[in-house]
Short mmCIF file of C-alpha atoms and ligand atoms in Angstrom, two decimals:
data_model
loop_
_atom_site.label_atom_id
_atom_site.label_comp_id
_atom_site.label_asym_id
_atom_site.label_seq_id
_atom_site.Cartn_x
_atom_site.Cartn_y
_atom_site.Cartn_z
CA UNK A 1 21.47 8.74 40.22
CA UNK A 2 19.19 10.43 42.72
CA UNK A 3 16.81 13.24 41.94
CA UNK A 4 18.43 16.63 41.67
CA UNK A 5 16.83 19.14 43.98
CA UNK A 6 17.42 22.80 43.21
CA UNK A 7 14.77 23.56 45.84
CA UNK A 8 16.72 21.64 48.48
CA UNK A 9 20.03 23.47 48.63
CA UNK A 10 22.79 21.77 50.61
CA UNK A 11 25.42 24.48 50.40
CA UNK A 12 25.74 28.27 50.73
CA UNK A 13 25.92 29.01 46.99
CA UNK A 14 22.85 26.94 46.11
CA UNK A 15 20.98 28.36 49.14
CA UNK A 16 21.61 31.92 47.96
CA UNK A 17 20.54 31.10 44.41
CA UNK A 18 17.34 29.42 45.61
CA UNK A 19 16.58 32.49 47.76
CA UNK A 20 17.12 34.80 44.78
CA UNK A 21 14.90 32.54 42.67
CA UNK A 22 12.00 32.93 45.14
CA UNK A 23 12.52 36.72 45.38
CA UNK A 24 12.18 36.91 41.58
CA UNK A 25 9.14 34.61 41.52
CA UNK A 26 7.29 36.62 44.19
CA UNK A 27 8.22 39.97 42.66
CA UNK A 28 7.32 38.79 39.14
CA UNK A 29 3.99 37.41 40.37
CA UNK A 30 3.20 40.71 42.14
CA UNK A 31 3.90 42.74 38.99
CA UNK A 32 1.87 40.34 36.84
CA UNK A 33 -1.11 40.49 39.23
CA UNK A 34 -1.00 44.28 39.36
CA UNK A 35 -0.92 44.42 35.57
CA UNK A 36 -3.87 42.04 35.22
CA UNK A 37 -5.77 44.07 37.84
CA UNK A 38 -5.26 47.29 35.89
CA UNK A 39 -6.30 45.58 32.67
CA UNK A 40 -9.56 44.32 34.21
CA UNK A 41 -10.23 47.73 35.71
CA UNK A 42 -9.71 49.42 32.33
CA UNK A 43 -12.22 47.07 30.72
CA UNK A 44 -15.04 48.06 33.07
CA UNK A 45 -14.30 51.72 33.42
CA UNK A 46 -16.04 54.70 31.74
CA UNK A 47 -13.65 56.35 29.23
CA UNK A 48 -12.26 59.64 30.64
CA UNK A 49 -13.47 62.99 29.32
CA UNK A 50 -11.19 65.08 27.05
CA UNK A 51 -10.26 67.38 29.92
CA UNK A 52 -8.81 64.52 31.95
CA UNK A 53 -7.05 62.74 29.09
CA UNK A 54 -3.74 64.69 29.12
CA UNK A 55 -3.37 64.55 32.84
CA UNK A 56 -4.06 60.77 32.91
CA UNK A 57 -1.64 60.06 30.09
CA UNK A 58 1.13 61.92 31.91
CA UNK A 59 0.38 60.05 35.09
CA UNK A 60 0.61 56.62 33.42
CA UNK A 61 3.74 57.56 31.48
CA UNK A 62 5.66 58.80 34.51
CA UNK A 63 4.25 56.35 37.04
CA UNK A 64 3.67 53.16 35.07
CA UNK A 65 6.34 53.69 32.41
CA UNK A 66 9.23 55.07 34.47
CA UNK A 67 8.80 55.02 38.25
CA UNK A 68 7.42 51.48 38.56
CA UNK A 69 9.97 49.75 36.29
CA UNK A 70 12.83 51.70 37.91
CA UNK A 71 11.65 50.60 41.35
CA UNK A 72 11.26 46.92 40.36
CA UNK A 73 14.56 46.78 38.46
CA UNK A 74 16.30 48.60 41.33
CA UNK A 75 15.06 46.04 43.86
CA UNK A 76 16.13 43.12 41.62
CA UNK A 77 19.52 44.76 41.10
CA UNK A 78 19.98 45.15 44.85
CA UNK A 79 19.10 41.51 45.57
CA UNK A 80 21.41 40.41 42.74
CA UNK A 81 24.35 42.38 44.16
CA UNK A 82 23.77 40.86 47.60
CA UNK A 83 23.53 37.42 45.95
CA UNK A 84 26.81 37.95 44.09
CA UNK A 85 28.51 38.93 47.33
CA UNK A 86 27.10 35.97 49.27
CA UNK A 87 27.98 33.38 46.60
CA UNK A 88 31.60 34.51 46.49
CA UNK A 89 33.25 32.03 48.87
CA UNK A 90 36.77 33.16 47.98
CA UNK A 91 39.50 30.72 46.98
CA UNK A 92 38.72 27.14 48.01
CA UNK A 93 40.82 24.97 50.30
CA UNK A 94 41.00 22.52 47.41
CA UNK A 95 41.26 22.94 43.63
CA UNK A 96 39.84 20.47 41.12
CA UNK A 97 40.03 20.74 37.32
CA UNK A 98 36.93 19.54 35.54
CA UNK A 99 37.13 19.11 31.77
CA UNK A 100 33.98 18.47 29.73
CA UNK A 101 34.04 15.90 26.94
CA UNK A 102 31.31 14.56 24.66
CA UNK A 103 29.85 13.06 26.89
CA UNK A 104 31.65 12.60 30.16
CA UNK A 105 33.61 14.54 32.76
CA UNK A 106 37.37 14.37 33.20
CA UNK A 107 38.24 15.21 36.81
CA UNK A 108 41.85 16.13 37.58
CA UNK A 109 43.14 16.37 41.13
CA UNK A 110 46.66 17.23 42.17
CA UNK A 111 48.44 13.92 41.49
CA UNK A 112 45.67 11.75 39.98
CA UNK A 113 42.82 11.73 37.50
CA UNK A 114 39.32 10.29 37.66
CA UNK A 115 36.03 10.65 35.79
CA UNK A 116 32.38 11.49 36.41
CA UNK A 117 32.58 11.17 40.21
CA UNK A 118 34.03 13.99 42.27
CA UNK A 119 34.87 13.63 45.94
CA UNK A 120 35.07 16.70 48.17
CA UNK A 121 35.44 17.28 51.91
CA UNK A 122 32.20 18.50 53.51
CA UNK A 123 32.06 22.03 54.98
CA UNK A 124 35.01 23.36 52.97
CA UNK A 125 34.95 25.64 49.94
CA UNK A 126 36.22 23.83 46.84
CA UNK A 127 37.27 25.65 43.68
CA UNK A 128 36.39 23.99 40.38
CA UNK A 129 38.31 25.14 37.32
CA UNK A 130 36.14 24.31 34.34
CA UNK A 131 37.11 23.89 30.70
CA UNK A 132 36.17 21.79 27.69
CA UNK A 133 38.01 19.46 25.32
CA UNK A 134 35.44 19.96 22.56
CA UNK A 135 32.14 21.88 22.60
CA UNK A 136 30.50 24.03 25.28
CA UNK A 137 29.18 22.11 28.29
CA UNK A 138 27.80 23.41 31.60
CA UNK A 139 28.55 22.24 35.14
CA UNK A 140 25.46 22.01 37.31
CA UNK A 141 25.00 20.32 40.68
CA UNK A 142 21.58 21.67 41.71
CA UNK A 143 21.94 21.08 45.45
CA UNK A 144 25.35 22.78 45.54
CA UNK A 145 25.25 25.35 42.74
CA UNK A 146 26.28 26.12 39.15
CA UNK A 147 25.50 26.43 36.23
CA UNK A 148 28.84 27.54 34.86
CA UNK A 149 29.84 26.97 31.24
CA UNK A 150 32.84 24.83 30.32
CA UNK A 151 34.39 26.53 27.30
CA UNK A 152 37.03 25.11 24.94
CA UNK A 153 39.56 27.91 25.31
CA UNK A 154 38.64 29.95 28.35
CA UNK A 155 38.72 28.30 31.79
CA UNK A 156 35.94 29.40 34.16
CA UNK A 157 35.99 28.81 37.85
CA UNK A 158 33.43 28.50 40.62
CA UNK A 159 33.81 27.85 44.32
CA UNK A 160 31.14 25.66 45.92
CA UNK A 161 30.67 24.11 49.32
CA UNK A 162 28.59 21.23 50.64
CA UNK A 163 27.26 21.76 54.17
CA UNK A 164 26.01 18.20 54.57
CA UNK A 165 27.65 14.92 53.68
CA UNK A 166 25.93 13.08 50.85
CA UNK A 167 26.00 12.18 47.19
CA UNK A 168 24.76 15.00 44.98
CA UNK A 169 23.75 14.36 41.40
CA UNK A 170 24.82 16.75 38.69
CA UNK A 171 24.33 17.11 34.97
CA UNK A 172 25.55 18.92 31.93
CA UNK A 173 23.24 21.91 31.55
CA UNK A 174 24.18 23.08 28.06
CA UNK A 175 23.08 21.17 24.98
CA UNK A 176 26.28 19.57 23.68
CA UNK A 177 25.18 16.98 21.16
CA UNK A 178 23.41 13.65 20.89
CA UNK A 179 24.06 12.38 24.43
CA UNK A 180 23.82 15.66 26.34
CA UNK A 181 21.21 14.00 28.57
CA UNK A 182 23.65 11.19 29.45
CA UNK A 183 26.39 13.43 30.71
CA UNK A 184 25.84 13.03 34.43
CA UNK A 185 28.16 13.41 37.36
CA UNK A 186 28.15 12.79 41.08
CA UNK A 187 29.65 14.85 43.86
CA UNK A 188 30.44 12.82 46.97
CA UNK A 189 30.72 15.16 49.94
CA UNK A 190 32.33 13.35 52.85
CA UNK A 191 34.18 13.97 56.09
CA UNK A 192 37.82 15.12 55.88
CA UNK A 193 38.87 11.71 57.07
CA UNK A 194 36.91 9.78 54.43
CA UNK A 195 38.00 12.24 51.79
CA UNK A 196 41.67 11.77 52.61
CA UNK A 197 41.23 8.00 52.59
CA UNK A 198 39.72 8.22 49.13
CA UNK A 199 42.57 10.47 47.92
CA UNK A 200 45.17 8.05 49.28
CA UNK A 201 43.50 5.16 47.44
CA UNK A 202 43.30 7.14 44.19
CA UNK A 203 46.94 8.18 44.44
CA UNK A 204 47.94 4.56 44.95
CA UNK A 205 48.13 3.69 41.25
CA UNK A 206 46.46 0.70 39.61
CA UNK A 207 46.32 -2.61 41.43
CA UNK A 208 47.94 -5.67 39.85
CA UNK A 209 45.57 -8.26 38.33
CA UNK A 210 44.32 -10.36 41.26
CA UNK A 211 43.44 -13.60 39.43
CA UNK A 212 44.40 -15.64 36.39
CA UNK A 213 41.30 -14.33 34.59
CA UNK A 214 42.24 -10.73 35.38
CA UNK A 215 45.76 -11.42 34.19
CA UNK A 216 44.42 -12.62 30.82
CA UNK A 217 42.05 -9.64 30.86
CA UNK A 218 44.99 -7.26 31.03
CA UNK A 219 46.47 -8.93 27.92
CA UNK A 220 43.16 -8.46 26.11
CA UNK A 221 42.97 -4.85 27.31
CA UNK A 222 46.36 -4.24 25.67
CA UNK A 223 45.83 -6.22 22.44
CA UNK A 224 42.36 -4.76 21.87
CA UNK A 225 43.89 -1.28 21.98
CA UNK A 226 41.77 -0.01 24.92
CA UNK A 227 44.84 1.90 26.10
CA UNK A 228 44.84 4.09 22.97
CA UNK A 229 42.06 6.07 24.62
CA UNK A 230 42.03 5.00 28.29
CA UNK A 231 44.69 5.52 30.94
CA UNK A 232 45.40 2.87 33.54
CA UNK A 233 48.20 4.44 35.56
CA UNK A 234 51.46 2.62 34.96
CA UNK A 235 49.93 0.54 32.14
CA UNK A 236 48.56 2.82 29.40
CA UNK A 237 48.40 6.57 28.77
CA UNK A 238 45.38 7.31 26.56
CA UNK A 239 43.76 10.69 27.17
CA UNK A 240 40.68 10.59 24.93
CA UNK A 241 38.45 8.61 27.25
CA UNK A 242 37.89 8.25 31.01
CA UNK A 243 40.83 7.24 33.22
CA UNK A 244 40.25 3.65 34.34
CA UNK A 245 42.94 3.38 37.04
CA UNK A 246 40.27 3.03 39.73
CA UNK A 247 37.25 2.23 37.59
CA UNK A 248 35.89 -0.35 40.05
CA UNK A 249 35.66 2.32 42.78
CA UNK A 250 33.06 4.26 40.76
CA UNK A 251 29.34 3.59 40.85
CA UNK A 252 28.37 4.21 37.24
CA UNK A 253 29.58 3.61 33.69
CA UNK A 254 29.50 6.04 30.76
CA UNK A 255 28.79 9.13 32.91
CA UNK A 256 25.74 7.88 34.76
CA UNK A 257 24.37 5.82 31.86
CA UNK A 258 24.67 2.35 33.46
CA UNK A 259 25.35 0.97 36.95
CA UNK A 260 28.91 -0.30 37.35
CA UNK A 261 28.58 -4.09 37.71
CA UNK A 262 29.97 -7.06 35.74
CA UNK A 263 26.94 -7.58 33.54
CA UNK A 264 26.63 -3.93 32.53
CA UNK A 265 30.39 -3.65 32.05
CA UNK A 266 30.31 -6.61 29.65
CA UNK A 267 27.25 -5.24 27.82
CA UNK A 268 28.83 -1.80 27.57
CA UNK A 269 32.13 -3.11 26.17
CA UNK A 270 30.35 -5.32 23.60
CA UNK A 271 27.90 -2.75 22.31
CA UNK A 272 28.28 0.77 23.70
CA UNK A 273 26.32 2.22 20.80
CA UNK A 274 23.13 0.51 21.95
CA UNK A 275 23.31 2.33 25.32
CA UNK A 276 24.78 5.65 24.27
CA UNK A 277 24.27 6.37 20.62
CA UNK A 278 27.05 8.48 19.16
CA UNK A 279 29.61 7.57 21.82
CA UNK A 280 33.26 7.64 20.77
CA UNK A 281 33.73 4.23 22.41
CA UNK A 282 33.87 1.46 19.78
CA UNK A 283 32.38 -1.93 20.62
CA UNK A 284 34.79 -4.83 21.12
CA UNK A 285 34.05 -8.05 19.27
CA UNK A 286 35.14 -10.61 21.88
CA UNK A 287 34.07 -14.17 22.59
CA UNK A 288 32.49 -14.83 25.95
CA UNK A 289 35.68 -16.03 27.67
CA UNK A 290 37.73 -13.05 26.54
CA UNK A 291 34.94 -10.67 27.52
CA UNK A 292 34.68 -12.22 30.99
CA UNK A 293 38.44 -11.99 31.47
CA UNK A 294 38.48 -8.35 30.38
CA UNK A 295 35.66 -7.60 32.82
CA UNK A 296 37.59 -9.45 35.56
CA UNK A 297 40.59 -7.23 34.89
CA UNK A 298 38.54 -4.00 34.92
CA UNK A 299 36.87 -5.07 38.14
CA UNK A 300 40.28 -5.58 39.74
CA UNK A 301 40.98 -1.86 39.24
CA UNK A 302 39.73 -0.77 42.64
CU1 CUA B 1 27.76 18.33 27.87
CU2 CUA B 1 25.49 18.89 27.56
#
């Protein structure tokens, strides 16, 4: 997972938000410096005579207490309105449902489901409809934009766009329990062509086991009850845990917790608790052969 750069926006929404951030920093710093200046000046100044006192008090009350704050708040309000207008990209050319779970992301496209890794075409506005299956989460991809809360019973939506192809790291930005920090996601922004290729592969359903080991692995997958929680299209229909139909096409396991390779897959299946304490995934007590076969099956799900 690469570093998330909110100061390196790669899309119009993030660019606008970064601009607004700097406006607020500069304005806030100017006000703070002026205030400190006045404070220092007051320390070294002769106290005013009685005759001047009333006039000075009025001046500070009207100037410092009303005019100055009204001016500063007015400027911030103006920039905010412009920011709201510029971050409104309208309806996207593509709609994706993202559902937060403790602690992973369900990603539903028209016709297929995936998890934790979102693919979008570069240069096109994409509308994310965000909701939650349990507690409040927050969708944040610093280089593209966010944060928008995922609520259990009120879908929110946000339209974002990536101007450059690349893989953008994202994270849950609302404390949602023990493994809030391990609730990562990736947004892969790619050319229309690559995006459509990926969609075609995802729509293709699960591949058949490609070896004797994978064949046995499928049996173990079924007898161990993995399908109670996980969907493999055409094989099982669990909805509680990430869809595994194309697990091998993803780069990480457990929402960015581990890299997706055979060793980590085996370790994760045997003892998920040691990598992600509190996870809903139970460990499977398998001997080495069965574990290897199960891994072979999961790795055939490209
Ligand atoms: Cu989900 Cu924090």
